Amino acid sequence: MTRRFLSLLAMLCVAMLVAGDAAYAAVTVTTSQNIAPDGGAAHDPYDPATDTPGSGPMMSASSTDIAQGLTATYMGGSDDPGYELSTGVAAWTDGSLATVYPENGPGGDAVDHAGYGTVGPNGDATFDLGGFYNLSQVDVFAGWNDSGRDAISFELQVSADDAVYSLIASYTKGPDDTGQITVPVTNLYSIADDGGADIASAVRYVRLHVTDADNGHAGVVEVDIFGTQVPEPSTCLLAGLALLGCAKLRRRR
Ligand SMILES: [Ca+2]
Ligand SMILES: [Ca+2]
Ligand SMILES: [Ca+2]
């Protein structure tokens, strides 16, 4: 091999390494906001999945993600998922973003807030997936009947054992804009790797750790978790050790 060929080969290797780095750049939080059109009467239905928005993209929740139908546990924080007669944790995994225009009065809270489970600062919403998964994406939808409680700051954390949690991504919301929008607002925070890689490997627990909420309490509409099931890590380890044992036995014979 000539020196010229070797130097070309070296340059190619460096280029591939740089390209590889670019492909696995980072976990990102991509945000978008759907605002209902003006003019709805009190308790008129509005669904970001089927109705034409006043501004922002249409958006829909998944009914086939791995959190669908699960009951999250909510602990800590200054809040309760049923605050102001909202539905609570069941609203987070029902596959729906549907809500209503606000009644603008105290009497209709149960109707107003049926699409939401509320969260507050330092609250932990934990989803036990019941098995181990490599995660590709998590979509968190937060919202309210107006801009009063529609946005959250959060950390997305994952764990294999519900004891030690790792930080995957964090997001900081803008200032409260209570009173500025008087129609339903839905915010999507989509957490994924911009190079297409998984965002977590072999995890069972996914936790939304809320660090701030509009007006002290904000509505969460849905949490969609996407991934593929993998064997339990300890099972892998045992299988590996068993194979190693077989190999040793064979060598001894
Ligand atoms: Ca869902
Ligand atoms: Ca929902
Ligand atoms: Ca707001």
mmCIF file of C-alpha atoms and ligand atoms in Angstrom:
data_model
loop_
_atom_site.group_PDB
_atom_site.id
_atom_site.type_symbol
_atom_site.label_atom_id
_atom_site.label_comp_id
_atom_site.label_asym_id
_atom_site.label_seq_id
_atom_site.Cartn_x
_atom_site.Cartn_y
_atom_site.Cartn_z
ATOM 1 C CA MET A 1 0.000 0.000 0.000
ATOM 2 C CA THR A 2 1.334 3.411 -0.894
ATOM 3 C CA ARG A 3 1.659 6.227 1.607
ATOM 4 C CA ARG A 4 -0.842 8.246 -0.478
ATOM 5 C CA PHE A 5 -3.447 5.437 -0.244
ATOM 6 C CA LEU A 6 -2.945 5.174 3.540
ATOM 7 C CA SER A 7 -3.395 8.921 4.046
ATOM 8 C CA LEU A 8 -6.575 8.837 1.916
ATOM 9 C CA LEU A 9 -7.842 5.935 4.036
ATOM 10 C CA ALA A 10 -7.093 7.899 7.229
ATOM 11 C CA MET A 11 -8.995 10.928 5.911
ATOM 12 C CA LEU A 12 -11.958 8.713 5.005
ATOM 13 C CA CYS A 13 -12.002 7.242 8.543
ATOM 14 C CA VAL A 14 -12.010 10.736 10.097
ATOM 15 C CA ALA A 15 -14.841 11.802 7.758
ATOM 16 C CA MET A 16 -16.880 8.710 8.756
ATOM 17 C CA LEU A 17 -16.307 9.430 12.456
ATOM 18 C CA VAL A 18 -17.492 13.034 12.019
ATOM 19 C CA ALA A 19 -20.545 11.855 10.042
ATOM 20 C CA GLY A 20 -21.267 9.302 12.786
ATOM 21 C CA ASP A 21 -21.184 12.019 15.424
ATOM 22 C CA ALA A 22 -23.599 14.137 13.395
ATOM 23 C CA ALA A 23 -26.010 11.197 13.047
ATOM 24 C CA TYR A 24 -26.247 10.721 16.829
ATOM 25 C CA ALA A 25 -26.336 14.382 17.724
ATOM 26 C CA ALA A 26 -28.725 14.821 20.617
ATOM 27 C CA VAL A 27 -32.060 14.221 22.283
ATOM 28 C CA THR A 28 -34.220 17.243 21.479
ATOM 29 C CA VAL A 29 -37.569 18.608 22.682
ATOM 30 C CA THR A 30 -39.588 19.927 19.724
ATOM 31 C CA THR A 31 -42.559 22.101 20.655
ATOM 32 C CA SER A 32 -45.726 23.098 18.816
ATOM 33 C CA GLN A 33 -48.938 24.806 19.912
ATOM 34 C CA ASN A 34 -52.505 24.317 18.720
ATOM 35 C CA ILE A 35 -54.971 27.130 19.522
ATOM 36 C CA ALA A 36 -58.715 26.697 18.863
ATOM 37 C CA PRO A 37 -60.495 29.261 16.678
ATOM 38 C CA ASP A 38 -62.232 32.195 18.330
ATOM 39 C CA GLY A 39 -65.995 32.183 18.612
ATOM 40 C CA GLY A 40 -66.853 28.904 20.349
ATOM 41 C CA ALA A 41 -69.715 29.019 22.858
ATOM 42 C CA ALA A 42 -69.264 27.747 26.429
ATOM 43 C CA HIS A 43 -68.610 23.976 26.435
ATOM 44 C CA ASP A 44 -68.612 23.652 22.640
ATOM 45 C CA PRO A 45 -66.402 20.632 21.862
ATOM 46 C CA TYR A 46 -62.961 21.175 20.320
ATOM 47 C CA ASP A 47 -60.602 18.394 19.223
ATOM 48 C CA PRO A 48 -57.107 19.312 17.933
ATOM 49 C CA ALA A 49 -57.123 15.998 15.990
ATOM 50 C CA THR A 50 -60.219 16.709 13.879
ATOM 51 C CA ASP A 51 -61.135 20.403 14.097
ATOM 52 C CA THR A 52 -59.480 23.183 12.115
ATOM 53 C CA PRO A 53 -57.338 25.200 14.510
ATOM 54 C CA GLY A 54 -57.322 28.982 14.804
ATOM 55 C CA SER A 55 -53.521 28.804 14.744
ATOM 56 C CA GLY A 56 -50.817 26.143 14.857
ATOM 57 C CA PRO A 57 -50.857 22.597 13.461
ATOM 58 C CA MET A 58 -53.576 19.989 13.943
ATOM 59 C CA MET A 59 -52.324 17.358 16.397
ATOM 60 C CA SER A 60 -53.458 13.934 17.553
ATOM 61 C CA ALA A 61 -52.595 11.519 20.339
ATOM 62 C CA SER A 62 -51.708 7.879 19.710
ATOM 63 C CA SER A 63 -54.053 5.092 20.789
ATOM 64 C CA THR A 64 -51.452 2.381 20.129
ATOM 65 C CA ASP A 65 -48.420 3.661 22.078
ATOM 66 C CA ILE A 66 -46.977 1.575 24.931
ATOM 67 C CA ALA A 67 -48.436 3.844 27.637
ATOM 68 C CA GLN A 68 -51.971 3.630 26.228
ATOM 69 C CA GLY A 69 -54.432 2.587 28.961
ATOM 70 C CA LEU A 70 -51.804 2.549 31.731
ATOM 71 C CA THR A 71 -52.568 4.232 35.060
ATOM 72 C CA ALA A 72 -49.696 6.500 36.049
ATOM 73 C CA THR A 73 -48.870 7.152 39.681
ATOM 74 C CA TYR A 74 -48.590 10.802 40.691
ATOM 75 C CA MET A 75 -46.627 11.789 43.773
ATOM 76 C CA GLY A 76 -45.339 14.963 45.367
ATOM 77 C CA GLY A 77 -45.756 18.470 44.113
ATOM 78 C CA SER A 78 -48.249 21.061 45.207
ATOM 79 C CA ASP A 79 -50.977 19.524 43.133
ATOM 80 C CA ASP A 80 -53.393 16.694 42.631
ATOM 81 C CA PRO A 81 -54.203 15.231 39.198
ATOM 82 C CA GLY A 82 -57.890 15.900 39.974
ATOM 83 C CA TYR A 83 -57.447 19.602 40.750
ATOM 84 C CA GLU A 84 -60.469 21.754 39.777
ATOM 85 C CA LEU A 85 -62.481 18.601 39.002
ATOM 86 C CA SER A 86 -60.180 17.541 36.143
ATOM 87 C CA THR A 87 -60.361 13.853 35.212
ATOM 88 C CA GLY A 88 -56.930 13.013 36.624
ATOM 89 C CA VAL A 89 -54.368 10.418 35.503
ATOM 90 C CA ALA A 90 -56.887 8.508 33.324
ATOM 91 C CA ALA A 91 -56.908 11.486 30.910
ATOM 92 C CA TRP A 92 -53.193 10.953 30.153
ATOM 93 C CA THR A 93 -53.516 7.558 28.424
ATOM 94 C CA ASP A 94 -56.947 7.549 26.724
ATOM 95 C CA GLY A 95 -55.696 8.455 23.222
ATOM 96 C CA SER A 96 -57.704 11.691 23.108
ATOM 97 C CA LEU A 97 -56.894 15.405 23.068
ATOM 98 C CA ALA A 98 -60.562 16.443 22.922
ATOM 99 C CA THR A 99 -61.671 19.310 25.166
ATOM 100 C CA VAL A 100 -64.279 22.094 25.279
ATOM 101 C CA TYR A 101 -64.436 25.877 25.165
ATOM 102 C CA PRO A 102 -64.373 27.320 28.694
ATOM 103 C CA GLU A 103 -67.525 28.124 30.538
ATOM 104 C CA ASN A 104 -65.789 31.101 32.174
ATOM 105 C CA GLY A 105 -67.531 30.424 35.470
ATOM 106 C CA PRO A 106 -67.066 28.270 38.568
ATOM 107 C CA GLY A 107 -70.024 25.914 37.944
ATOM 108 C CA GLY A 108 -68.770 23.933 34.971
ATOM 109 C CA ASP A 109 -65.340 22.750 36.118
ATOM 110 C CA ALA A 110 -66.093 19.037 35.668
ATOM 111 C CA VAL A 111 -67.094 19.654 32.034
ATOM 112 C CA ASP A 112 -64.361 22.241 31.399
ATOM 113 C CA HIS A 113 -61.531 20.050 32.687
ATOM 114 C CA ALA A 114 -62.640 16.547 31.646
ATOM 115 C CA GLY A 115 -59.780 16.312 29.124
ATOM 116 C CA TYR A 116 -57.060 16.983 31.697
ATOM 117 C CA GLY A 117 -55.139 15.657 34.663
ATOM 118 C CA THR A 118 -53.398 18.480 36.504
ATOM 119 C CA VAL A 119 -49.781 18.597 37.681
ATOM 120 C CA GLY A 120 -47.803 21.033 39.804
ATOM 121 C CA PRO A 121 -44.164 21.926 40.492
ATOM 122 C CA ASN A 122 -42.106 19.014 41.943
ATOM 123 C CA GLY A 123 -44.785 16.496 40.982
ATOM 124 C CA ASP A 124 -43.753 13.119 39.538
ATOM 125 C CA ALA A 125 -45.985 11.294 37.066
ATOM 126 C CA THR A 126 -44.534 7.784 36.714
ATOM 127 C CA PHE A 127 -45.515 5.237 34.066
ATOM 128 C CA ASP A 128 -44.674 1.560 34.752
ATOM 129 C CA LEU A 129 -44.489 -0.035 31.291
ATOM 130 C CA GLY A 130 -44.697 -3.521 32.838
ATOM 131 C CA GLY A 131 -41.688 -4.720 30.799
ATOM 132 C CA PHE A 132 -38.433 -3.441 29.371
ATOM 133 C CA TYR A 133 -38.324 -1.203 26.322
ATOM 134 C CA ASN A 134 -35.937 0.740 24.126
ATOM 135 C CA LEU A 135 -37.650 4.118 23.764
ATOM 136 C CA SER A 136 -37.716 5.941 20.434
ATOM 137 C CA GLN A 137 -39.931 8.927 21.313
ATOM 138 C CA VAL A 138 -42.102 10.426 24.051
ATOM 139 C CA ASP A 139 -44.834 12.956 23.234
ATOM 140 C CA VAL A 140 -46.192 15.022 26.133
ATOM 141 C CA PHE A 141 -49.360 17.028 25.438
ATOM 142 C CA ALA A 142 -50.249 19.735 27.949
ATOM 143 C CA GLY A 143 -53.172 22.124 27.691
ATOM 144 C CA TRP A 144 -56.172 23.851 29.162
ATOM 145 C CA ASN A 145 -59.440 25.499 28.099
ATOM 146 C CA ASP A 146 -57.505 28.787 27.850
ATOM 147 C CA SER A 147 -53.895 29.938 28.272
ATOM 148 C CA GLY A 148 -54.180 29.933 32.088
ATOM 149 C CA ARG A 149 -52.822 26.443 32.793
ATOM 150 C CA ASP A 150 -51.575 25.120 29.457
ATOM 151 C CA ALA A 151 -47.785 24.921 29.814
ATOM 152 C CA ILE A 152 -45.265 23.004 31.941
ATOM 153 C CA SER A 153 -41.529 22.871 32.527
ATOM 154 C CA PHE A 154 -40.331 19.306 33.031
ATOM 155 C CA GLU A 155 -37.606 16.712 33.057
ATOM 156 C CA LEU A 156 -38.116 13.362 31.320
ATOM 157 C CA GLN A 157 -36.506 10.633 33.416
ATOM 158 C CA VAL A 158 -36.222 6.862 32.914
ATOM 159 C CA SER A 159 -35.386 3.928 35.164
ATOM 160 C CA ALA A 160 -34.974 0.160 35.007
ATOM 161 C CA ASP A 161 -35.777 -0.398 38.707
ATOM 162 C CA ASP A 162 -37.921 2.570 39.910
ATOM 163 C CA ALA A 163 -35.049 3.515 42.246
ATOM 164 C CA VAL A 164 -32.331 5.135 40.134
ATOM 165 C CA TYR A 165 -33.592 7.518 37.445
ATOM 166 C CA SER A 166 -31.613 9.011 34.530
ATOM 167 C CA LEU A 167 -32.354 12.361 32.892
ATOM 168 C CA ILE A 168 -33.226 12.085 29.184
ATOM 169 C CA ALA A 169 -34.352 15.632 28.377
ATOM 170 C CA SER A 170 -35.590 18.803 30.021
ATOM 171 C CA TYR A 171 -37.769 21.695 28.917
ATOM 172 C CA THR A 172 -38.353 25.180 30.340
ATOM 173 C CA LYS A 173 -41.608 26.941 29.487
ATOM 174 C CA GLY A 174 -42.040 30.658 28.797
ATOM 175 C CA PRO A 175 -43.650 33.128 31.205
ATOM 176 C CA ASP A 176 -47.302 32.674 32.263
ATOM 177 C CA ASP A 177 -49.727 34.242 29.770
ATOM 178 C CA THR A 178 -52.933 33.800 31.769
ATOM 179 C CA GLY A 179 -55.801 35.821 30.262
ATOM 180 C CA GLN A 180 -54.162 36.358 26.862
ATOM 181 C CA ILE A 181 -55.885 33.421 25.099
ATOM 182 C CA THR A 182 -59.505 32.582 25.989
ATOM 183 C CA VAL A 183 -59.963 29.466 23.811
ATOM 184 C CA PRO A 184 -58.520 25.911 24.210
ATOM 185 C CA VAL A 185 -54.715 25.697 23.959
ATOM 186 C CA THR A 186 -52.798 22.415 23.443
ATOM 187 C CA ASN A 187 -48.980 22.231 23.604
ATOM 188 C CA LEU A 188 -46.993 19.282 22.251
ATOM 189 C CA TYR A 189 -43.525 18.603 23.636
ATOM 190 C CA SER A 190 -42.031 15.862 21.459
ATOM 191 C CA ILE A 191 -38.859 14.227 22.789
ATOM 192 C CA ALA A 192 -36.725 12.321 20.257
ATOM 193 C CA ASP A 193 -33.174 11.960 18.950
ATOM 194 C CA ASP A 194 -32.559 14.231 15.970
ATOM 195 C CA GLY A 195 -30.344 11.536 14.432
ATOM 196 C CA GLY A 196 -33.055 8.869 14.747
ATOM 197 C CA ALA A 197 -31.389 6.882 17.555
ATOM 198 C CA ASP A 198 -33.274 5.524 20.577
ATOM 199 C CA ILE A 199 -33.524 7.953 23.496
ATOM 200 C CA ALA A 200 -33.268 5.224 26.154
ATOM 201 C CA SER A 201 -32.392 1.519 26.319
ATOM 202 C CA ALA A 202 -33.914 -1.269 28.417
ATOM 203 C CA VAL A 203 -36.052 0.892 30.709
ATOM 204 C CA ARG A 204 -39.291 -0.003 32.472
ATOM 205 C CA TYR A 205 -40.280 3.251 34.199
ATOM 206 C CA VAL A 206 -40.807 6.619 32.499
ATOM 207 C CA ARG A 207 -41.233 9.659 34.719
ATOM 208 C CA LEU A 208 -42.415 13.163 33.926
ATOM 209 C CA HIS A 209 -40.852 15.266 36.672
ATOM 210 C CA VAL A 210 -42.660 18.614 36.640
ATOM 211 C CA THR A 211 -40.433 21.556 37.560
ATOM 212 C CA ASP A 212 -42.883 24.409 36.857
ATOM 213 C CA ALA A 213 -46.505 24.822 35.792
ATOM 214 C CA ASP A 214 -48.491 27.827 34.556
ATOM 215 C CA ASN A 215 -50.302 29.521 37.400
ATOM 216 C CA GLY A 216 -49.128 26.793 39.841
ATOM 217 C CA HIS A 217 -51.224 24.030 38.229
ATOM 218 C CA ALA A 218 -51.275 22.927 34.585
ATOM 219 C CA GLY A 219 -53.228 20.354 32.614
ATOM 220 C CA VAL A 220 -51.594 17.302 31.029
ATOM 221 C CA VAL A 221 -53.733 15.922 28.183
ATOM 222 C CA GLU A 222 -51.819 12.814 27.039
ATOM 223 C CA VAL A 223 -48.429 11.132 27.376
ATOM 224 C CA ASP A 224 -47.554 8.920 24.390
ATOM 225 C CA ILE A 225 -44.546 6.645 24.815
ATOM 226 C CA PHE A 226 -43.106 4.816 21.788
ATOM 227 C CA GLY A 227 -40.602 1.966 21.823
ATOM 228 C CA THR A 228 -39.887 -1.705 21.292
ATOM 229 C CA GLN A 229 -39.882 -4.371 23.975
ATOM 230 C CA VAL A 230 -36.527 -5.967 24.866
ATOM 231 C CA PRO A 231 -35.598 -8.802 27.272
ATOM 232 C CA GLU A 232 -35.230 -7.950 30.950
ATOM 233 C CA PRO A 233 -31.560 -6.941 31.491
ATOM 234 C CA SER A 234 -30.960 -9.559 34.231
ATOM 235 C CA THR A 235 -32.398 -12.282 31.969
ATOM 236 C CA CYS A 236 -29.882 -11.251 29.275
ATOM 237 C CA LEU A 237 -27.088 -11.400 31.812
ATOM 238 C CA LEU A 238 -28.159 -14.863 33.040
ATOM 239 C CA ALA A 239 -28.443 -16.149 29.466
ATOM 240 C CA GLY A 240 -24.960 -14.781 28.762
ATOM 241 C CA LEU A 241 -23.514 -16.434 31.876
ATOM 242 C CA ALA A 242 -25.217 -19.734 30.969
ATOM 243 C CA LEU A 243 -23.664 -19.645 27.485
ATOM 244 C CA LEU A 244 -20.285 -18.887 29.029
ATOM 245 C CA GLY A 245 -20.735 -21.878 31.385
ATOM 246 C CA CYS A 246 -21.590 -24.190 28.445
ATOM 247 C CA ALA A 247 -18.503 -23.030 26.554
ATOM 248 C CA LYS A 248 -16.271 -23.739 29.603
ATOM 249 C CA LEU A 249 -17.796 -27.213 30.086
ATOM 250 C CA ARG A 250 -17.240 -28.037 26.408
ATOM 251 C CA ARG A 251 -13.603 -26.932 26.654
ATOM 252 C CA ARG A 252 -13.037 -29.113 29.744
ATOM 253 C CA ARG A 253 -14.328 -32.291 27.995
HETATM 254 CA CA CA B 1 -51.863 7.361 24.045
HETATM 255 CA CA CA B 2 -56.012 12.275 26.786
HETATM 256 CA CA CA B 3 -50.112 29.730 29.591
#
